[in-house]
XYZ file of N, CA and C in Angstrom:
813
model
N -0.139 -0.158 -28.744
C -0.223 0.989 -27.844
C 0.379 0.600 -26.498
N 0.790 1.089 -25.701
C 1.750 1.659 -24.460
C 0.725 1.649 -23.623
N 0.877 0.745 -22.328
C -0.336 0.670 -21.249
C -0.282 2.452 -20.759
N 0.525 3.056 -20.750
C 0.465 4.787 -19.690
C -0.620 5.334 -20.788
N 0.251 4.475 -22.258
C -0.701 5.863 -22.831
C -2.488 4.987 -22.724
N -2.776 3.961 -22.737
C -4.183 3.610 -22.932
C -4.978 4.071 -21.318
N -3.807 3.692 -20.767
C -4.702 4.696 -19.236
C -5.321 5.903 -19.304
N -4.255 6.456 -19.787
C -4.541 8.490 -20.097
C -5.462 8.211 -20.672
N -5.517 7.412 -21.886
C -7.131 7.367 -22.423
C -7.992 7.094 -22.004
N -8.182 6.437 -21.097
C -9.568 5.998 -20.309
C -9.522 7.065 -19.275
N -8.267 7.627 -18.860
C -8.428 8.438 -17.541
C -9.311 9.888 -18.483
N -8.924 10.268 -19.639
C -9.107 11.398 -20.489
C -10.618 11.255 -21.007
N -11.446 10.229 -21.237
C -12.484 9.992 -22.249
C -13.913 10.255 -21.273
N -14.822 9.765 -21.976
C -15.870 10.024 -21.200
C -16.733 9.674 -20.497
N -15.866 8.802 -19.878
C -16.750 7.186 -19.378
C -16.477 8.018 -17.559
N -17.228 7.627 -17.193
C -17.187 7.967 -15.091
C -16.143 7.090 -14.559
N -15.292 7.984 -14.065
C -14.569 7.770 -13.265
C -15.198 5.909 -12.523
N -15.723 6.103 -11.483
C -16.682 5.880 -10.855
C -17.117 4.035 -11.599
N -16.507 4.085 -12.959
C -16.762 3.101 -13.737
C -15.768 1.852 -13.839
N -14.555 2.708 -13.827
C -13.770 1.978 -14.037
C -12.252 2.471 -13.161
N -12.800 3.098 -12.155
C -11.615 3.253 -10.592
C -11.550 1.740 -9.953
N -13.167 1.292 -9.927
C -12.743 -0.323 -9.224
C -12.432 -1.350 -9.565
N -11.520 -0.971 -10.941
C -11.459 -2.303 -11.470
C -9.617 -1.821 -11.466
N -9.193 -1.279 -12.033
C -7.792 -0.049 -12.168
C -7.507 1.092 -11.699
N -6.521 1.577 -10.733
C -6.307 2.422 -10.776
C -5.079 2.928 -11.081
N -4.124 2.169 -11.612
C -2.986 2.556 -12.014
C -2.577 1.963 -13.095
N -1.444 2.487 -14.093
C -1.270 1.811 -15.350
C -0.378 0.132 -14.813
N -0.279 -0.087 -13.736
C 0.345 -1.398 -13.790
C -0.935 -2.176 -13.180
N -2.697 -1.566 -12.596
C -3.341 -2.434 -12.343
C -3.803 -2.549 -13.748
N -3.967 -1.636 -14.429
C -4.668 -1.930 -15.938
C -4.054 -3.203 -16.513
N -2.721 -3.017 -16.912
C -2.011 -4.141 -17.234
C -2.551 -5.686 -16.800
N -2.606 -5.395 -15.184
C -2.692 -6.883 -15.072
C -4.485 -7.181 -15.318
N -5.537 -6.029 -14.886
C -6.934 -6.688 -15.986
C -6.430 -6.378 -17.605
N -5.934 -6.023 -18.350
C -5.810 -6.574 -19.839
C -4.818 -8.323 -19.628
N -4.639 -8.325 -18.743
C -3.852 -9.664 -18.712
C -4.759 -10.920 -18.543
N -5.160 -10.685 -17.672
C -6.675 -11.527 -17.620
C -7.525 -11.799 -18.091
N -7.415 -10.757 -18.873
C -8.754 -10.749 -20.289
C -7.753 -11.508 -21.474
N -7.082 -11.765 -21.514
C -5.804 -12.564 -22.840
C -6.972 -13.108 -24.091
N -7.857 -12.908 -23.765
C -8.817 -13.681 -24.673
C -9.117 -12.366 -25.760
N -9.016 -11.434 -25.401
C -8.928 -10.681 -25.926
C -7.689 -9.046 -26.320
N -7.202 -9.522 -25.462
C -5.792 -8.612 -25.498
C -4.556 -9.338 -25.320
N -3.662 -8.975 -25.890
C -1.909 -9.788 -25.578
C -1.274 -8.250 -25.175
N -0.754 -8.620 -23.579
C 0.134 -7.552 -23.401
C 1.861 -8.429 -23.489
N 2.479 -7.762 -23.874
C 3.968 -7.686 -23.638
C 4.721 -6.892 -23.385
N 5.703 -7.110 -22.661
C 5.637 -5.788 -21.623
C 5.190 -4.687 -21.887
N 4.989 -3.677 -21.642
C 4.464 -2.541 -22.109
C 3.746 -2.326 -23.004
N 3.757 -3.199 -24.271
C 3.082 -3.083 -25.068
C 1.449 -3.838 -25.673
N 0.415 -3.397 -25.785
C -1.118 -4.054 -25.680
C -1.293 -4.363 -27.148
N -1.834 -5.280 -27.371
C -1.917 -5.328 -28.752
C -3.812 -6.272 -28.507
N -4.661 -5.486 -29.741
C -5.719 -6.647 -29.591
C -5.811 -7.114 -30.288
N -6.306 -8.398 -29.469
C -6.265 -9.851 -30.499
C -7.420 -9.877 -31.269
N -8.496 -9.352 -30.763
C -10.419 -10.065 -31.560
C -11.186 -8.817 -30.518
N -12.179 -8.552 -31.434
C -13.265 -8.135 -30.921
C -14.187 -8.936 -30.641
N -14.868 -9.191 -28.860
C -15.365 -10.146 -28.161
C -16.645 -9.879 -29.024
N -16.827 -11.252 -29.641
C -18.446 -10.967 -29.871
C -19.511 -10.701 -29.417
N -20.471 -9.991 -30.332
C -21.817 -9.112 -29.184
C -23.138 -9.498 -29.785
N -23.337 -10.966 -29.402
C -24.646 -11.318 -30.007
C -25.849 -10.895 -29.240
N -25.797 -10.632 -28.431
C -27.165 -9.902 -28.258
C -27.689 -9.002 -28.759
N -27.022 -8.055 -29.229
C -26.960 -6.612 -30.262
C -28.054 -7.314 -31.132
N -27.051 -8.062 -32.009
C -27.369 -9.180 -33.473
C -28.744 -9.345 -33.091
N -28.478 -10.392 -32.108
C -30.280 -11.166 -32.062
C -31.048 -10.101 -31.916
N -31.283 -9.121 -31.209
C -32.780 -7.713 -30.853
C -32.618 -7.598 -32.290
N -31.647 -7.093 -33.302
C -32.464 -6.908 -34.359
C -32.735 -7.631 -35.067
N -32.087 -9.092 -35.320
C -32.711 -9.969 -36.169
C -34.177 -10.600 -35.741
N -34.143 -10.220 -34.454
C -35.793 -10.465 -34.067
C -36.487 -9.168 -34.123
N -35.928 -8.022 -34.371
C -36.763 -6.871 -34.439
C -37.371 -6.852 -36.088
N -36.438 -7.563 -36.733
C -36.450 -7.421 -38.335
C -37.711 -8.322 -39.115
N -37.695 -9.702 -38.378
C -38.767 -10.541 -38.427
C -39.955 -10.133 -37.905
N -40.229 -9.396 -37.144
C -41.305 -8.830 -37.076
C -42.070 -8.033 -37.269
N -41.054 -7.174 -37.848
C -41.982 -5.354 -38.431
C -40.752 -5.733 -39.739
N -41.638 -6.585 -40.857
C -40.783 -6.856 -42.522
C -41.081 -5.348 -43.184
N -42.189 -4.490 -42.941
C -42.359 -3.037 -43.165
C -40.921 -2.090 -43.468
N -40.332 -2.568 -42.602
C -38.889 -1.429 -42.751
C -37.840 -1.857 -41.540
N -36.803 -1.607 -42.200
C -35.556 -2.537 -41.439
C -35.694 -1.206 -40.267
N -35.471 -1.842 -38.628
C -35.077 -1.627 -37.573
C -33.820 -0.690 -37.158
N -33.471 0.040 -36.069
C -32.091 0.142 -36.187
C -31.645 -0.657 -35.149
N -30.449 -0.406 -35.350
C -30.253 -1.792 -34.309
C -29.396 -0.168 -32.803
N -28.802 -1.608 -31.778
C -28.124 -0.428 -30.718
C -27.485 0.019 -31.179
N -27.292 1.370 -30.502
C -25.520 2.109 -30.808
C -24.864 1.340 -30.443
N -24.781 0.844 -29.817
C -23.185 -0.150 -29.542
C -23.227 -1.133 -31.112
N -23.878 -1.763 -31.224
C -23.784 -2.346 -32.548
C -23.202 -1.297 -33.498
N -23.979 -0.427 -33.818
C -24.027 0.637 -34.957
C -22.473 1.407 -34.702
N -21.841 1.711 -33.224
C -20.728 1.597 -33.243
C -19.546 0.921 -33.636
N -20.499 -0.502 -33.547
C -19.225 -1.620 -33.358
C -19.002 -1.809 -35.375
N -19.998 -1.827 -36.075
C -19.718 -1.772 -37.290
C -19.014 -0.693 -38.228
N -19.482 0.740 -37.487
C -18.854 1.680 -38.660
C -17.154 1.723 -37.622
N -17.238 1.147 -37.141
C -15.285 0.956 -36.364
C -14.751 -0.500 -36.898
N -15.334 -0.923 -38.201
C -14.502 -2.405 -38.076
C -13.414 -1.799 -39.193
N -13.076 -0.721 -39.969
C -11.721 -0.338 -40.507
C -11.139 -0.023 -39.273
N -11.591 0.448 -38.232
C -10.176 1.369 -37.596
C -9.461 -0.457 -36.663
N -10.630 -1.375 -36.033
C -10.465 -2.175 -35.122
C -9.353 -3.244 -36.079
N -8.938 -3.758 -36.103
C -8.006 -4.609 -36.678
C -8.384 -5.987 -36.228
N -8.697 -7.401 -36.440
C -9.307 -8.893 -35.697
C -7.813 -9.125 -35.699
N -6.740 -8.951 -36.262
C -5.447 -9.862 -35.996
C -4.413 -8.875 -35.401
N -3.711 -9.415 -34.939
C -2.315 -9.019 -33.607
C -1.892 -8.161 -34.067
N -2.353 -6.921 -34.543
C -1.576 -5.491 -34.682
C -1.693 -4.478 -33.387
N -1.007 -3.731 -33.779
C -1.261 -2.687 -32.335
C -1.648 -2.212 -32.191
N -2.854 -1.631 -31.489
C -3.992 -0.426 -31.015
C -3.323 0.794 -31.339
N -4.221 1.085 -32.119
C -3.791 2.623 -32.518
C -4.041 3.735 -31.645
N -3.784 5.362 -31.519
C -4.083 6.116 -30.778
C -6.084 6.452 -31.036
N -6.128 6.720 -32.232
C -7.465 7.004 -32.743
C -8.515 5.576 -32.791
N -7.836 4.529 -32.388
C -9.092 3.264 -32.056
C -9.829 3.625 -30.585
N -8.368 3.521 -29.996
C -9.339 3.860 -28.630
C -10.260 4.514 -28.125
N -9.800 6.262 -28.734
C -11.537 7.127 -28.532
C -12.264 6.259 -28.505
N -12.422 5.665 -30.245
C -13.739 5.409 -30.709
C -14.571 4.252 -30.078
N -13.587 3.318 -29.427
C -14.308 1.796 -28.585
C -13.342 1.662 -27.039
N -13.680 2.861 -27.165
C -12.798 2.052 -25.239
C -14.116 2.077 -24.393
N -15.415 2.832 -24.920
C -16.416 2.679 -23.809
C -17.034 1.237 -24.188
N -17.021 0.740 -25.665
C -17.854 -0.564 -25.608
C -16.827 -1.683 -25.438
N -15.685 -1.409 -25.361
C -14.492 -2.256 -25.239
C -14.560 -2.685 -23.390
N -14.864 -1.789 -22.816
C -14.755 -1.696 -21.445
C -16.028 -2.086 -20.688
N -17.134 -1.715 -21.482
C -18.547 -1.808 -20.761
C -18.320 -3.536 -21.267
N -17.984 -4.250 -22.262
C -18.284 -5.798 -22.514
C -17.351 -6.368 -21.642
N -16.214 -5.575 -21.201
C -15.089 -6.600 -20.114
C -15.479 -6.491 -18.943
N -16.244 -5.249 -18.619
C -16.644 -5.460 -16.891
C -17.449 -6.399 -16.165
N -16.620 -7.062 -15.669
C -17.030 -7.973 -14.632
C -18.084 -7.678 -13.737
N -18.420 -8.587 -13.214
C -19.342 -8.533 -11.880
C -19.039 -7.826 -10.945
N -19.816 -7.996 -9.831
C -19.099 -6.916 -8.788
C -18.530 -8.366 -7.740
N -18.144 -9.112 -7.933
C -17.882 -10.521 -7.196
C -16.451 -10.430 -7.718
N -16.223 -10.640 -9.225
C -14.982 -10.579 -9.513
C -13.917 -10.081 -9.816
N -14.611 -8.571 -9.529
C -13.601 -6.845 -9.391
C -13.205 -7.374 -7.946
N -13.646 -7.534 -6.825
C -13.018 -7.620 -6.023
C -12.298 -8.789 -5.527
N -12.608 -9.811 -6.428
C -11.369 -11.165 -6.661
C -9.937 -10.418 -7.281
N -10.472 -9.778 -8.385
C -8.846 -8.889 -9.127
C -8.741 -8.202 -8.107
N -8.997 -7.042 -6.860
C -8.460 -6.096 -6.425
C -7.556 -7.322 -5.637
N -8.299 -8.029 -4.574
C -7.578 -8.783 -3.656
C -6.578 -9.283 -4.157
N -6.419 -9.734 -5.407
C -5.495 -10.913 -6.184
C -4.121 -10.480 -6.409
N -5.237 -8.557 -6.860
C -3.644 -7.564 -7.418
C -3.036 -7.492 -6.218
N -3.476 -6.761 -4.753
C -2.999 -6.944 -3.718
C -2.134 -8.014 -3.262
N -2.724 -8.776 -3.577
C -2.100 -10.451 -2.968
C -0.228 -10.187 -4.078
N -0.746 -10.191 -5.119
C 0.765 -10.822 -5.965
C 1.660 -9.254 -5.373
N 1.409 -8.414 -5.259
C 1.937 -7.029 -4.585
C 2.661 -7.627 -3.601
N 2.211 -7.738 -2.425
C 2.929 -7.956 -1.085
C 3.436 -9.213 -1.584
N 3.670 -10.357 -2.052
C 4.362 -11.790 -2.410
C 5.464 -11.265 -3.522
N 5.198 -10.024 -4.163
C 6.176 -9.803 -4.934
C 7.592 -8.895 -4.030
N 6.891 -8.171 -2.950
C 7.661 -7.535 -1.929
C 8.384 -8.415 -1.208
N 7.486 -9.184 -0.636
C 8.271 -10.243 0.737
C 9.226 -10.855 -0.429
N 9.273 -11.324 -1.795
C 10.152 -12.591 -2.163
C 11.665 -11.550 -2.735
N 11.110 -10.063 -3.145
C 12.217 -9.523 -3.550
C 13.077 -8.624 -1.731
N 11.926 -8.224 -0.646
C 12.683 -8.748 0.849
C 13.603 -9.551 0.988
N 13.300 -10.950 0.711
C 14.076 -12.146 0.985
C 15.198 -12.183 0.498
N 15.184 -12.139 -1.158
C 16.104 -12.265 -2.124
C 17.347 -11.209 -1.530
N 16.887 -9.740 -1.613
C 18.032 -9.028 -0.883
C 18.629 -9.350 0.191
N 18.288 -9.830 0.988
C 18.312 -10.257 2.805
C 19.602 -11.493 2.548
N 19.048 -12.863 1.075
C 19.820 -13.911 1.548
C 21.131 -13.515 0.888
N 20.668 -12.357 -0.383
C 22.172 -12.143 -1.518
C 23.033 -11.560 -0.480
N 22.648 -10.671 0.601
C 23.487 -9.706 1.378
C 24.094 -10.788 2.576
N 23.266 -11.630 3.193
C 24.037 -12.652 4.020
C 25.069 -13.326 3.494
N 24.584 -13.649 2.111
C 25.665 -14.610 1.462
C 27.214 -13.482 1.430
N 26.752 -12.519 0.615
C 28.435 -11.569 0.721
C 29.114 -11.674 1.836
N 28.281 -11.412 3.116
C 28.977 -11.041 4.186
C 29.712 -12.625 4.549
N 28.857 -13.594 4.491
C 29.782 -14.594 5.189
C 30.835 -15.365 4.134
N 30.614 -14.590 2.983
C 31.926 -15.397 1.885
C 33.005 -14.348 2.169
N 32.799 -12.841 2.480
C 33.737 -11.729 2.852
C 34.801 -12.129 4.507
N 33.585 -12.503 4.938
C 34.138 -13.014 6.299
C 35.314 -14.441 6.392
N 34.505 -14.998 5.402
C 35.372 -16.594 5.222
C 36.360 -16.342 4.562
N 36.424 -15.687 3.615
C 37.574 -15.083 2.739
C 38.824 -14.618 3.856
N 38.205 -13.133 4.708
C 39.262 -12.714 5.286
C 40.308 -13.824 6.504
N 39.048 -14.521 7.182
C 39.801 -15.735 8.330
C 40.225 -16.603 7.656
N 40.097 -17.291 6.112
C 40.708 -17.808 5.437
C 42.195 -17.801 4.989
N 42.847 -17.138 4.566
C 43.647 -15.843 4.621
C 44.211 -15.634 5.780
N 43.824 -14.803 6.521
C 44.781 -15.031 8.096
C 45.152 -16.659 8.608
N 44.086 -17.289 8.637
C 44.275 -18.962 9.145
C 45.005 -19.806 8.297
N 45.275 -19.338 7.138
C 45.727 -20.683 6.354
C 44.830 -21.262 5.734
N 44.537 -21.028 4.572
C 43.446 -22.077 3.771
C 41.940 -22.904 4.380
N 41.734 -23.949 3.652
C 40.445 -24.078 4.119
C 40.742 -24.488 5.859
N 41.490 -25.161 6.615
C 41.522 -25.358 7.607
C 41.297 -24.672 8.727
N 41.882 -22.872 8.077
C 41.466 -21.860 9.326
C 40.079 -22.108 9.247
N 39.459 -21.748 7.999
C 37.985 -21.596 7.749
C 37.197 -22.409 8.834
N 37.729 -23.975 8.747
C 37.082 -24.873 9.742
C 37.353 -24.682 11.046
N 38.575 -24.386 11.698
C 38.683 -23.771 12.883
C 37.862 -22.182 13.308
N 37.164 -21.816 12.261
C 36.471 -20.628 12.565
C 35.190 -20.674 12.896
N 34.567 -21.558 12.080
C 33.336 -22.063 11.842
C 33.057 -22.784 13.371
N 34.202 -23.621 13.617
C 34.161 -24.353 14.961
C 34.157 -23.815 16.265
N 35.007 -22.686 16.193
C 34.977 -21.503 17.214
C 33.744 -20.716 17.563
N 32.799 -20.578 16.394
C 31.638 -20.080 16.891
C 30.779 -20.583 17.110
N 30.726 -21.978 16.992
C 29.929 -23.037 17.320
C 29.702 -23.102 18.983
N 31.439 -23.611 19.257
C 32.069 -23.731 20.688
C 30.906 -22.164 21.755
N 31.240 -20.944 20.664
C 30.684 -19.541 21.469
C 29.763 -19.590 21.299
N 28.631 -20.369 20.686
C 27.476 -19.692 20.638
C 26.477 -20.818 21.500
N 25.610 -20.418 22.439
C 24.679 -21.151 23.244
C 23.195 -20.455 23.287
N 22.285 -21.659 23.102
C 20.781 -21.638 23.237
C 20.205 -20.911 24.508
N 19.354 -20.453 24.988
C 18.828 -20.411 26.448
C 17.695 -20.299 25.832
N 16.702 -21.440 26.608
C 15.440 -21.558 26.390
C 14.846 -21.926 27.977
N 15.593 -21.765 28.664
C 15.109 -21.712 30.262
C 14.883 -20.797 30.726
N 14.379 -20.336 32.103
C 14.849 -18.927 32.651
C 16.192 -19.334 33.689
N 16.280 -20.367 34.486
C 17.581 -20.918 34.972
C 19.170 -20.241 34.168
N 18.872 -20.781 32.786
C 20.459 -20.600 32.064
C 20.226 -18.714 31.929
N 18.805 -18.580 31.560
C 19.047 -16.907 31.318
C 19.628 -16.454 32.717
N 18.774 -16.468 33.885
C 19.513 -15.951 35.213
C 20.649 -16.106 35.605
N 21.458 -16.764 35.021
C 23.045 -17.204 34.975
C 23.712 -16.276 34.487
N 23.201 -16.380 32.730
C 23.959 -15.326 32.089
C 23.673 -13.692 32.177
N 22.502 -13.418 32.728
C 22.435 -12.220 33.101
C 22.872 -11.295 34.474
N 23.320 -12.319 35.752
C 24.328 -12.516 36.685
C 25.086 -12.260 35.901
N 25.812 -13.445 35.179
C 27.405 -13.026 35.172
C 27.659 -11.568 34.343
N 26.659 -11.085 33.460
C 27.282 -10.075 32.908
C 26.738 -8.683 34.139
N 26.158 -8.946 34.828
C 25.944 -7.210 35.636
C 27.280 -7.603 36.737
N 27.536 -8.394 37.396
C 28.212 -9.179 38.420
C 29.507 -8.396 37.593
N 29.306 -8.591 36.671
C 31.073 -7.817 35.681
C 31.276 -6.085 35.591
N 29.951 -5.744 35.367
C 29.851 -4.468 35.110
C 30.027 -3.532 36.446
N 29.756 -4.511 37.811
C 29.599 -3.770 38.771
C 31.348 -3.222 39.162
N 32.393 -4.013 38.316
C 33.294 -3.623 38.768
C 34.083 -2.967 37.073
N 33.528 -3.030 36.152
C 34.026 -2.651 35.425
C 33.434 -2.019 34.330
N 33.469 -1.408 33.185
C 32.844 -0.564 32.177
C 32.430 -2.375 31.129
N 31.289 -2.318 30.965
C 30.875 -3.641 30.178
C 30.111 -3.346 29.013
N 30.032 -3.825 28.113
C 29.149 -3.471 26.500
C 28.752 -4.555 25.850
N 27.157 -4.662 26.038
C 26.904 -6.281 25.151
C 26.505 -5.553 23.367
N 26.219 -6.748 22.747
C 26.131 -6.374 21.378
C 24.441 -7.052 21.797
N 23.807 -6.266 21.320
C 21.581 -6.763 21.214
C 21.219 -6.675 20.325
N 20.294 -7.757 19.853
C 19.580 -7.960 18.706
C 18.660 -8.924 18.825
N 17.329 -8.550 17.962
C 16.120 -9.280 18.293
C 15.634 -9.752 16.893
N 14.963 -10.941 16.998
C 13.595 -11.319 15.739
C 12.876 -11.245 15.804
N 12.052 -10.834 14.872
C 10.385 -11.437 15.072
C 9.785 -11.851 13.761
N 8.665 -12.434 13.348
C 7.449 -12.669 12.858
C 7.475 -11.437 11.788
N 6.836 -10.553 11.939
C 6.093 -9.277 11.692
C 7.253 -7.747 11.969
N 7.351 -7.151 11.018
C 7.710 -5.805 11.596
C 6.857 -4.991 11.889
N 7.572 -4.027 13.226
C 6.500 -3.230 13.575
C 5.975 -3.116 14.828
N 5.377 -2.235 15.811
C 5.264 -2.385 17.189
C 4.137 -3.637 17.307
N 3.496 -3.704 16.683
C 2.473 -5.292 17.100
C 3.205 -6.372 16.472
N 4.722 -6.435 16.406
C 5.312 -7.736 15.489
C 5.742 -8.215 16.815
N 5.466 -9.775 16.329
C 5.732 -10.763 17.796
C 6.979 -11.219 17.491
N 7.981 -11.094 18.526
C 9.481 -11.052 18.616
C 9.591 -13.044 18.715
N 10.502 -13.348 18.611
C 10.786 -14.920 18.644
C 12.090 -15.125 19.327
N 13.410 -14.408 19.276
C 14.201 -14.494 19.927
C 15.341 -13.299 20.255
N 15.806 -13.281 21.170
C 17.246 -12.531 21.644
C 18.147 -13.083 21.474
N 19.326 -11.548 21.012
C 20.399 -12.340 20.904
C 21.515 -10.926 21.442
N 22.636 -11.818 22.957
C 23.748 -11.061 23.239
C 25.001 -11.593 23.067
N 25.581 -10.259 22.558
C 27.390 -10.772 22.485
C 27.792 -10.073 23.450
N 28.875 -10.954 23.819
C 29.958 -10.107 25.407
C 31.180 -9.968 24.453
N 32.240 -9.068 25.642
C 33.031 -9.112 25.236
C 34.224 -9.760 24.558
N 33.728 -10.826 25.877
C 34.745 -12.085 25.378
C 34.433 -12.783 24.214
N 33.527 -12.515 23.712
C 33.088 -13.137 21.985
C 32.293 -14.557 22.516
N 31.533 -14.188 23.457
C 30.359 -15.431 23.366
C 29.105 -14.756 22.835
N 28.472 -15.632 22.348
C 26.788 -15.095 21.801
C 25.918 -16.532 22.399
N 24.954 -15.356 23.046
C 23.476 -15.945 23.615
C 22.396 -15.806 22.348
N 21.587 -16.683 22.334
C 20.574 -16.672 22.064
C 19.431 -17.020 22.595
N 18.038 -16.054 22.900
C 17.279 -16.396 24.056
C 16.034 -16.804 23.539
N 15.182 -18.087 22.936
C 14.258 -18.158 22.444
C 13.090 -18.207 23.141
N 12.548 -16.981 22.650
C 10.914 -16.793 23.302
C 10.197 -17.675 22.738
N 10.179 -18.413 21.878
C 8.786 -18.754 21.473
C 8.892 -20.049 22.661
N 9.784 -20.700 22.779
C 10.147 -21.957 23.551
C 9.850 -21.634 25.415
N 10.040 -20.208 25.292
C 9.824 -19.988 26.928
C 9.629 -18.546 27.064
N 8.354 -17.688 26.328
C 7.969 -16.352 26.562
C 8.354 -15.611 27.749
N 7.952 -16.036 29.258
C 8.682 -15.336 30.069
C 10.209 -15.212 30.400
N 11.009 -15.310 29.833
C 11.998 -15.607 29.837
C 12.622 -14.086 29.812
N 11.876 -12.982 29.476
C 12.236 -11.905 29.145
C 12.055 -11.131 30.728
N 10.764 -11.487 31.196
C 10.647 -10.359 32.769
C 11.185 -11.444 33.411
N 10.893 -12.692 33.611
C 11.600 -13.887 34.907
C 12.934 -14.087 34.634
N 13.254 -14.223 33.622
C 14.866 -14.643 32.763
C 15.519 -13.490 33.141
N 15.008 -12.306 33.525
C 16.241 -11.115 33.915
C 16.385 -10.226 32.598
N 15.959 -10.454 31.565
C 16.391 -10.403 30.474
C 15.982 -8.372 30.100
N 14.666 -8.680 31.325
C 14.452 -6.864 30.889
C 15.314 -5.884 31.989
N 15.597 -6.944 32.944
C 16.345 -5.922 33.893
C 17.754 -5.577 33.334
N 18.423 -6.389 32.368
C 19.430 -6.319 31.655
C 19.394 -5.087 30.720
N 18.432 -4.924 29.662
C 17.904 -4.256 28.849
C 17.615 -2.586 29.975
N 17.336 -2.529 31.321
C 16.770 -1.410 31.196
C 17.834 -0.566 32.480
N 19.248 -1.541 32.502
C 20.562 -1.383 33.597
C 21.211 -0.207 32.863
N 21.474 0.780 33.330
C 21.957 2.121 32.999
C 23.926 2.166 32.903
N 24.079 0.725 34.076
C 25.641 0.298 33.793
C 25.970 -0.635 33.165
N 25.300 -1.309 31.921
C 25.598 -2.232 30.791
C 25.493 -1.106 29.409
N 26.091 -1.321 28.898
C 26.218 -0.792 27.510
C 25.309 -1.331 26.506
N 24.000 -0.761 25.618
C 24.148 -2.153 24.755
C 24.027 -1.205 23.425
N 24.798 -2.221 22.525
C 24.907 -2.292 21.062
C 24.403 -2.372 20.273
N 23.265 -1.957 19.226
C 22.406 -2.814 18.920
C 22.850 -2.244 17.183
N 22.675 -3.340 16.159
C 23.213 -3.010 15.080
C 21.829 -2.830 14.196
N 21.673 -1.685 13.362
C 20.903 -1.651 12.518
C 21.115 -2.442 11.118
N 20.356 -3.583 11.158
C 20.790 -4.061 9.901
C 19.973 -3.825 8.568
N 19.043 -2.643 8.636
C 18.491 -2.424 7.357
C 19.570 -1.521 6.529
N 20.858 -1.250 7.266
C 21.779 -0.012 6.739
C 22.759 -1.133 6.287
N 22.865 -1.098 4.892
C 24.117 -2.114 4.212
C 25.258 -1.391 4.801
N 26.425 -2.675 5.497
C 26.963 -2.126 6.176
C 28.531 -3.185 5.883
């Protein structure tokens, strides 16, 4: 059977909501509690298959001790027992696939014997949560480094090509080395934020801006700045190394000068 369709069944049957919302609420949390339970279910992808019906000796023992004691006339035993026997044609003990008509008949004693504690429903919620966001941030990343990588083999390609073989490449690589400088002072920031208004006052000026941080989001803590001038130099201004660097460094009076231009590139737009 098909995890959507065994959901619909539990979502469809007659068990409370209320029962089994905190353990699943979607056919991919179901999945991962039948995954956990492996002792008794094999999922592959999509597909559930059960392995064994978990044994239910307590059932057994009340009546084999109900039986020894009143020899007068056999006992009945629980419905769940009395369930669990007139369902051993439909239940299968070896690796076939859950049928549509098994489930009616045992998804409430199938479900009432897997529920956990209330300690370790909320180990699975946190856990499902947890592999969620680690599955986000690593497929984040993955896009982020595949898309850096294009751009700077596209880039190396084209100055490759204009320069002459691998040698331009190294004269390119070297060139932005030469342009690109640290500021982790407020000294070097007040320099470079002089020389670029000191420019603008006599001429039309446009930096290129861009920031990092930690965290996205208005409470995400930023780590560094970064400006390009015209002339093809790039700053980089690291806060974590010198936080004020942004109101003492000049860095907001730059940011909030009505005669600097700034640029700022959206890079969530593949570009």
């Amino acid at each position: 059977m098909m995890v959507d369709q065994l959901f619909h069944a539990v979502a469809s049957s007659r068990i409370p909501q209320d029962q089994w919302a905190c353990m699943f609420k979607t056919p991919q949390d179901l999945s991962t509690f039948l995954k956990m339970h492996s002792d008794a279910f094999h999922v592959q992808s999509n597909l559930v298959t059960l392995i064994s019906v978990p044994p239910q000796t307590s059932p057994t023992r009340s009546c084999n001790t109900a039986s020894n004691q009143v020899p007068a006339g056999p006992q009945p035993c629980s419905p769940f027992h009395q369930n669990n026997n007139n369902n051993n044609n439909i239940i299968s003990v070896s690796s076939s696939p859950i049928t549509l008509s098994s489930v009616n008949n045992n998804i409430e004693p199938q479900l009432r014997s897997l529920t956990p504690p209330a300690p370790p429903v909320t180990a699975l919620q946190n856990q499902t949560l947890k592999q969620r966001i680690n599955s986000l941030v690593m497929k984040t990343i993955a896009q982020n480094t595949e898309r850096d990588r294009s751009y700077a083999a596209t880039s190396l390609a084209n100055n490759t090509s204009t320069a002459g073989g691998a040698h331009g490449g190294d004269i390119w690589k070297a060139k932005i080395l030469q342009n690109t400088k640290v500021i982790v002072t407020i000294k070097e920031s007040l320099q470079v934020v002089e020389d670029i208004m000191s420019q603008a006052a006599t001429e039309k000026v446009s930096v290129s801006f861009d920031c990092e941080g930690i965290n996205l989001g208005v409470k995400g803590q930023l780590t560094l700045f970064q400006l390009g001038t015209m002339s093809g130099f790039a700053y980089i201004f690291d806060l974590i190394t010198c936080p004020t660097i942004v109101s003492a460094g000049g860095l907001q009076h730059l940011l909030q000068s009505d005669t600097v231009t700034k640029k700022i590139h959206n890079r969530s737009i593949p570009q």
